[in-house]
Coordinates of C-alpha atoms and ligand atoms in Angstrom, one line a residue:
X580 CA -6.5 18.0 -16.1
X581 CA -4.5 14.9 -15.2
X582 CA -3.8 14.3 -11.6
X583 CA -0.3 13.3 -10.4
X584 CA -0.6 10.1 -8.3
X585 CA 2.0 8.7 -5.9
X586 CA 1.8 5.6 -3.8
X587 CA 4.0 2.9 -2.4
X588 CA 4.3 -0.5 -0.9
X589 CA 6.9 -1.8 1.5
X590 CA 8.9 -4.8 0.4
X591 CA 8.3 -6.6 3.7
X592 CA 7.1 -10.2 3.8
X593 CA 4.6 -11.5 1.2
X594 CA 2.0 -9.2 -0.2
X595 CA -1.6 -10.3 0.6
X596 CA -5.0 -9.9 -0.9
X597 CA -5.6 -6.9 1.3
X598 CA -2.7 -5.1 -0.3
X599 CA -4.0 -6.2 -3.7
X600 CA -7.6 -5.0 -3.1
X601 CA -6.7 -1.9 -1.0
X602 CA -3.8 -0.8 -3.2
X603 CA -2.6 -2.5 -6.4
X604 CA -5.9 -3.2 -8.1
X605 CA -6.9 0.4 -7.6
X606 CA -3.7 1.7 -9.0
X607 CA -3.9 -0.3 -12.1
X608 CA -7.2 1.4 -12.7
X609 CA -6.1 4.9 -11.8
X610 CA -3.1 4.8 -14.2
X611 CA -5.5 4.7 -17.2
X612 CA -6.3 8.4 -16.6
X613 CA -3.5 9.9 -14.5
X614 CA 0.2 10.4 -14.3
X615 CA 1.3 7.8 -11.7
X616 CA 4.4 7.1 -9.6
X617 CA 4.4 3.7 -8.0
X618 CA 7.3 3.2 -5.6
X619 CA 8.8 0.3 -3.7
X620 CA 9.5 1.9 -0.4
X621 CA 12.5 -0.1 0.8
X622 CA 13.7 2.8 3.1
X623 CA 10.4 2.5 4.9
X624 CA 10.8 -1.2 5.3
X625 CA 14.1 -0.8 7.3
X626 CA 12.3 1.1 10.0
X627 CA 11.8 -2.4 11.5
X628 CA 14.6 -5.0 11.3
X629 CA 15.1 -6.7 7.9
X630 CA 17.4 -9.4 6.7
X631 CA 19.4 -7.7 3.9
X632 CA 19.5 -10.6 1.6
X633 CA 15.8 -11.3 1.9
X634 CA 15.0 -7.5 1.6
X635 CA 16.8 -7.5 -1.8
X636 CA 14.8 -10.5 -3.0
X637 CA 11.5 -8.9 -1.8
X638 CA 12.2 -5.7 -3.6
X639 CA 12.2 -7.5 -6.9
X640 CA 9.2 -9.6 -6.0
X641 CA 7.2 -6.5 -5.2
X642 CA 8.2 -5.1 -8.6
X643 CA 7.0 -8.3 -10.2
X644 CA 3.8 -8.0 -8.2
X645 CA 3.2 -4.4 -9.4
X646 CA 3.5 -5.6 -13.0
X647 CA 1.4 -8.7 -12.5
X648 CA -1.4 -6.6 -10.9
X649 CA -1.5 -4.6 -14.1
X650 CA 0.8 -1.6 -13.5
X651 CA 2.0 -0.7 -17.0
X652 CA 5.5 0.7 -17.1
X653 CA 4.7 2.5 -20.4
X654 CA 2.1 4.5 -18.5
X655 CA 3.4 4.7 -15.0
X656 CA 6.8 5.3 -13.3
X657 CA 7.7 2.3 -11.3
X658 CA 10.9 2.7 -9.1
X659 CA 12.7 1.8 -5.9
X660 CA 12.8 4.5 -3.3
X661 CA 16.5 4.1 -2.2
X662 CA 17.6 4.5 -5.9
X663 CA 16.4 8.1 -5.8
X664 CA 18.3 9.7 -2.9
X665 CA 16.3 12.9 -3.0
X666 CA 13.7 11.0 -0.9
X667 CA 16.0 10.7 2.1
X668 CA 17.3 14.2 1.5
X669 CA 13.9 15.8 1.5
X670 CA 12.9 13.4 4.4
X671 CA 15.7 15.0 6.5
X672 CA 14.7 18.6 5.6
X673 CA 11.1 17.9 6.4
X674 CA 12.2 16.5 9.8
X675 CA 13.1 20.1 10.7
X676 CA 9.5 21.1 9.8
X677 CA 7.7 18.4 11.6
X678 CA 6.9 18.5 15.4
X679 CA 7.4 15.7 18.0
X680 CA 3.8 16.0 19.1
X681 CA 2.5 15.4 15.6
X682 CA 4.6 12.3 15.2
X683 CA 3.7 11.0 18.7
X684 CA 0.1 11.0 17.7
X685 CA 0.5 8.7 14.7
X686 CA -1.4 5.5 15.5
X687 CA 0.9 3.3 13.3
X688 CA 3.9 4.4 15.4
X689 CA 2.0 3.9 18.6
X690 CA 1.0 0.4 17.5
X691 CA 4.4 -0.6 16.2
X692 CA 6.3 0.8 19.2
X693 CA 3.9 -0.7 21.7
X694 CA 5.8 -4.0 22.2
X695 CA 9.1 -2.6 23.3
X696 CA 7.9 0.8 24.6
X697 CA 8.9 4.2 23.1
X698 CA 12.3 4.3 24.8
X699 CA 13.4 1.3 22.8
X700 CA 11.6 2.2 19.5
X701 CA 13.7 3.1 16.6
X702 CA 14.0 6.8 15.6
X703 CA 13.4 5.7 12.0
X704 CA 10.0 4.3 13.0
X705 CA 9.2 7.6 14.7
X706 CA 10.2 9.6 11.6
X707 CA 8.6 7.2 9.1
X708 CA 5.7 9.5 8.3
X709 CA 8.1 12.4 7.5
X710 CA 9.9 10.3 4.9
X711 CA 6.5 9.3 3.5
X712 CA 5.6 13.0 3.2
X713 CA 8.9 13.6 1.3
X714 CA 8.0 10.7 -1.1
X715 CA 4.7 12.4 -1.9
X716 CA 5.8 16.1 -2.0
X717 CA 8.8 15.5 -4.4
X718 CA 6.5 14.9 -7.4
X719 CA 3.9 17.6 -7.0
X720 CA 1.5 14.8 -6.2
X721 CA -2.2 15.7 -6.2
X722 CA -3.7 12.3 -5.3
X723 CA -2.4 9.6 -2.9
X724 CA -4.3 6.4 -3.1
X725 CA -3.9 4.4 0.2
X726 CA -5.7 2.1 2.5
X727 CA -7.5 3.6 5.5
X728 CA -4.5 2.8 7.8
X729 CA -2.4 5.4 6.0
X730 CA -4.9 8.3 6.0
X731 CA -3.3 9.8 9.1
X732 CA 0.1 9.9 7.3
X733 CA -1.4 11.7 4.3
X734 CA -3.0 14.2 6.5
X735 CA 0.3 14.9 8.2
X736 CA 1.8 15.3 4.7
X737 CA -0.7 18.1 4.0
X738 CA 0.1 19.8 7.3
X739 CA 3.8 19.7 6.6
X740 CA 3.4 21.0 3.0
X741 CA 1.3 23.9 4.1
X742 CA 3.7 24.8 6.9
X743 CA 6.7 24.7 4.6
X744 CA 4.9 26.8 2.0
X745 CA 4.0 29.4 4.6
X746 CA 7.5 29.6 5.9
X747 CA 9.5 29.4 2.8
X748 CA 7.1 30.3 0.0
X749 CA 4.8 28.2 -2.3
X750 CA 6.9 25.1 -3.0
X751 CA 4.7 22.0 -2.5
X752 CA 1.4 21.0 -3.8
X753 CA -1.0 19.9 -1.0
X754 CA -2.1 16.4 -1.9
X755 CA -5.4 14.7 -1.4
X756 CA -5.8 11.1 0.0
X757 CA -7.9 8.7 -2.1
X758 CA -9.6 5.9 -0.1
X759 CA -11.6 3.2 -1.8
X760 CA -15.0 2.8 -0.2
X761 CA -15.6 -0.9 -0.1
X762 CA -12.6 -2.8 1.0
X763 CA -10.5 0.1 2.1
X764 CA -9.7 -2.3 5.0
X765 CA -9.7 -6.0 4.4
X766 CA -9.7 -7.7 7.8
X767 CA -7.8 -10.8 9.0
X768 CA -9.5 -14.1 8.2
X769 CA -8.9 -15.2 11.8
X770 CA -9.6 -11.9 13.7
X771 CA -12.1 -9.8 11.9
X772 CA -11.4 -6.9 14.2
X773 CA -7.8 -6.6 13.0
X774 CA -6.7 -5.6 9.5
X775 CA -5.1 -8.3 7.3
X776 CA -1.5 -7.5 7.8
X777 CA 1.8 -8.7 6.4
X778 CA 3.2 -8.8 10.0
X779 CA 0.5 -11.1 11.4
X780 CA 2.1 -14.1 13.0
X781 CA -0.6 -16.5 11.7
X782 CA -0.3 -17.7 8.1
X783 CA -4.0 -18.4 8.2
X784 CA -4.9 -14.8 8.7
X785 CA -4.1 -13.7 5.1
X786 CA -4.3 -14.9 1.5
X787 CA -0.9 -14.3 0.0
X788 CA -0.6 -13.5 -3.7
X789 CA 1.7 -16.5 -4.0
X790 CA -0.6 -19.0 -2.3
X791 CA -1.5 -22.0 -4.4
X792 CA -5.1 -23.1 -5.0
X793 CA -5.2 -25.6 -2.2
X794 CA -3.8 -23.2 0.3
X795 CA -6.4 -20.6 -0.7
X796 CA -9.2 -23.2 -0.3
X797 CA -7.9 -24.3 3.1
X798 CA -7.5 -20.7 4.4
X799 CA -11.0 -19.7 3.3
X800 CA -12.6 -22.8 4.7
X801 CA -11.0 -22.2 8.1
X802 CA -11.8 -18.5 8.1
X803 CA -13.8 -17.5 11.1
X804 CA -17.5 -16.6 10.6
X805 CA -20.1 -14.9 12.9
X806 CA -22.4 -16.5 15.4
X807 CA -25.5 -15.7 13.5
X808 CA -26.3 -17.5 10.2
X809 CA -27.0 -16.1 6.8
X810 CA -24.8 -14.5 4.1
X811 CA -25.8 -10.8 4.6
X812 CA -23.7 -7.7 4.6
X813 CA -23.7 -6.0 8.0
X814 CA -20.2 -4.9 9.1
X815 CA -21.4 -3.9 12.5
X816 CA -23.3 -7.1 13.5
X817 CA -21.5 -9.6 11.1
X818 CA -18.0 -8.4 10.7
X819 CA -16.4 -11.7 9.7
X820 CA -18.9 -12.6 6.9
X821 CA -19.1 -8.9 5.7
X822 CA -15.3 -9.1 5.3
X823 CA -15.5 -12.3 3.3
X824 CA -18.3 -10.7 1.2
X825 CA -16.1 -7.7 0.6
X826 CA -13.4 -9.9 -0.8
X827 CA -16.0 -11.7 -2.9
X828 CA -17.2 -8.4 -4.3
X829 CA -13.6 -7.5 -5.3
X830 CA -13.0 -10.8 -6.9
X831 CA -16.2 -11.0 -9.0
X832 CA -17.5 -7.4 -9.3
X833 CA -20.8 -8.5 -7.9
X834 CA -22.6 -6.1 -5.6
X835 CA -23.5 -7.1 -2.0
X836 CA -27.1 -7.5 -3.0
X837 CA -26.2 -9.9 -5.8
X838 CA -24.0 -11.9 -3.4
X839 CA -26.8 -12.0 -0.8
X840 CA -29.3 -13.2 -3.4
X841 CA -26.9 -15.9 -4.8
X842 CA -26.5 -17.4 -1.3
X843 CA -29.9 -16.9 0.1
X844 CA -30.9 -19.8 2.2
X845 CA -27.4 -21.3 1.9
X846 CA -24.9 -21.9 4.7
X847 CA -21.5 -20.5 5.3
X848 CA -19.9 -23.7 3.9
X849 CA -21.4 -23.1 0.4
X850 CA -20.5 -19.4 0.5
X851 CA -16.9 -20.2 1.4
X852 CA -16.6 -22.7 -1.4
X853 CA -17.8 -20.1 -3.8
X854 CA -15.5 -17.5 -2.4
X855 CA -12.4 -19.8 -2.6
X856 CA -13.2 -20.5 -6.3
X857 CA -13.8 -16.8 -7.0
X858 CA -10.4 -16.0 -5.5
X859 CA -8.7 -18.7 -7.5
X860 CA -10.3 -17.5 -10.7
X861 CA -9.2 -13.9 -10.1
X862 CA -5.9 -14.3 -8.4
X863 CA -4.6 -17.4 -10.3
X864 CA -3.6 -15.4 -13.4
X865 CA -2.0 -12.8 -11.2
X866 CA 0.1 -15.4 -9.4
X867 CA 1.2 -16.9 -12.8
X868 CA 2.3 -13.4 -14.0
X869 CA 4.4 -12.8 -10.8
X870 CA 6.3 -16.0 -11.7
X871 CA 6.7 -14.9 -15.3
X872 CA 8.2 -11.5 -14.4
X873 CA 10.5 -13.0 -11.8
X874 CA 11.8 -15.5 -14.4
X875 CA 13.1 -12.6 -16.5
X876 CA 15.2 -10.3 -14.3
X877 CA 16.8 -8.5 -17.3
X878 CA 13.4 -7.1 -18.4
X879 CA 12.5 -6.3 -14.8
X880 CA 15.8 -4.5 -14.2
X881 CA 15.3 -2.4 -17.4
X882 CA 11.9 -1.3 -16.2
X883 CA 13.3 -0.3 -12.8
X884 CA 16.3 1.5 -14.3
X885 CA 14.0 3.6 -16.6
X886 CA 11.6 4.3 -13.7
X887 CA 14.5 5.4 -11.5
X888 CA 15.9 7.8 -14.1
X889 CA 12.5 9.4 -14.8
X890 CA 11.7 9.8 -11.1
X891 CA 15.1 11.2 -10.2
X892 CA 14.9 13.9 -12.9
X893 CA 11.6 15.2 -11.4
X894 CA 12.8 14.8 -7.8
X895 CA 16.1 16.7 -8.4
X896 CA 14.3 19.6 -10.1
X897 CA 12.1 19.9 -7.0
X898 CA 15.1 19.6 -4.6
X899 CA 16.9 22.5 -6.3
X900 CA 14.0 24.8 -5.4
X901 CA 13.7 23.4 -1.9
X902 CA 17.5 23.8 -1.1
X903 CA 17.4 27.4 -2.4
X904 CA 14.2 28.3 -0.5
X905 CA 15.7 26.9 2.7
X906 CA 19.0 28.7 2.1
X907 CA 21.1 25.6 2.0
X908 CA 24.5 25.4 0.3
X909 CA 26.0 28.2 -1.7
Ligands
ATP2161 P1 2.0 -4.2 7.8 O1 0.6 -4.4 8.2 O2 2.8 -5.4 8.0 O3 2.6 -2.9 8.2 P2 0.7 -3.9 5.3 O4 0.1 -5.2 5.0 O5 -0.1 -2.8 5.9 O6 1.9 -4.1 6.2 P3 1.9 -1.9 3.6 O7 3.1 -2.1 2.7 O8 2.0 -1.1 4.8 O9 1.4 -3.4 4.0 O10 0.7 -1.4 2.7 C1 0.7 -1.4 1.3 C2 -0.7 -0.9 0.8 O11 -1.7 -1.8 1.1 C3 -1.1 0.4 1.5 O12 -1.7 1.3 0.6 C4 -2.0 0.0 2.6 O13 -2.9 1.0 3.0 C5 -2.7 -1.2 1.9 N1 -3.2 -2.2 2.8 C6 -2.5 -2.9 3.7 N2 -3.2 -3.7 4.4 C7 -4.5 -3.6 3.9 C8 -5.7 -4.2 4.2 N3 -5.8 -5.1 5.1 N4 -6.8 -3.8 3.5 C9 -6.7 -2.9 2.6 N5 -5.6 -2.3 2.2 C10 -4.5 -2.6 2.9
LTN2162 N1 3.5 4.0 4.5 C1 2.9 3.3 3.4 C2 3.9 3.1 2.3 C3 4.3 4.4 1.7 C4 3.5 5.3 0.9 C5 4.3 6.4 0.6 C6 2.2 5.3 0.5 C7 5.5 5.0 1.9 N2 5.5 6.2 1.2 C8 3.9 7.5 -0.1 C9 1.7 6.4 -0.2 C10 2.6 7.4 -0.5 C11 2.4 2.0 3.9 O1 2.9 1.4 4.8 N3 1.4 1.5 3.3

């Protein structure tokens, strides 16, 4: 039996190699066997301030990145969240199912609202996981591939689906999260205890998918390492080098043992040179493809139109059931 897979990326800032390893690369693989929806979640992006003009540009860039990473529009449904209004509709209805206490416990909300305090935090930021639950539940999703940071949101989705089903009758499929083992969390090149994040202030913390070869080399050579020497995989004792090895593994397919053997007796300088070249070899073609897709907006728009129509048909069928179960309308 085929699974139904749903996942999404926010069109905020530049996508980085953490997004690629933790999300896109995995999706391109999953679509070979399952029925997939890959969404550009622009309505999630606006839970923090965005420049409207830049947001529009980034939405198309993310679409190009999806395609460049190997998402095949003939196999998978690729669409923009705000073009299927059933997402916000179900998001609101699920707001009436979720509880304050559940949302207050979400670590992403706690982190993102920390700066200004919860009094000044946007209500959208607070309700963010409920919209995410709506995204997932509209399509009878069985599998949600995400990075570790999103696990809590998928767990909340499961709770909300069950609660709704108990109250209003079987309506939603309870989805399972899917976390990749190695590299579920790629860490910052500058602070190995923080995840590589689009919102990091330091450019040096992340390898962006659009970085040129020299920038990749520079960032890797300046990446922090650990106080002990030796290229060995030990996330507890050697978090910085283990993170770089994880990236190496994803770029080359080599196991940690193979990487350790290849760099036995060598210093971090040699390892970093090898890593930079491995990234360039793997990511260079992806970068070229992003450019290629962006240079042909007509084809890109056709793909997004078709994705929107297919997604909307499924979402509306589900909403008809939901509205009826909840007693809305006539
Ligand atoms: P921000 O940190 O600015 O909120 P982000 O970099 O986490 O943004 P998202 O759009 O929230 O980007 O995430 C897109 C996908 O990439 C998600 O599946 C997320 O779990 C995954 N992801 C994000 N950062 C990493 C990372 N450092 N390592 C692995 N996967 C990641
Ligand atoms: N919150 C996710 C993006 C996202 C998502 C989703 C992921 C929005 N809706 C539904 C999986 C399924 C993030 O920030 N990475």
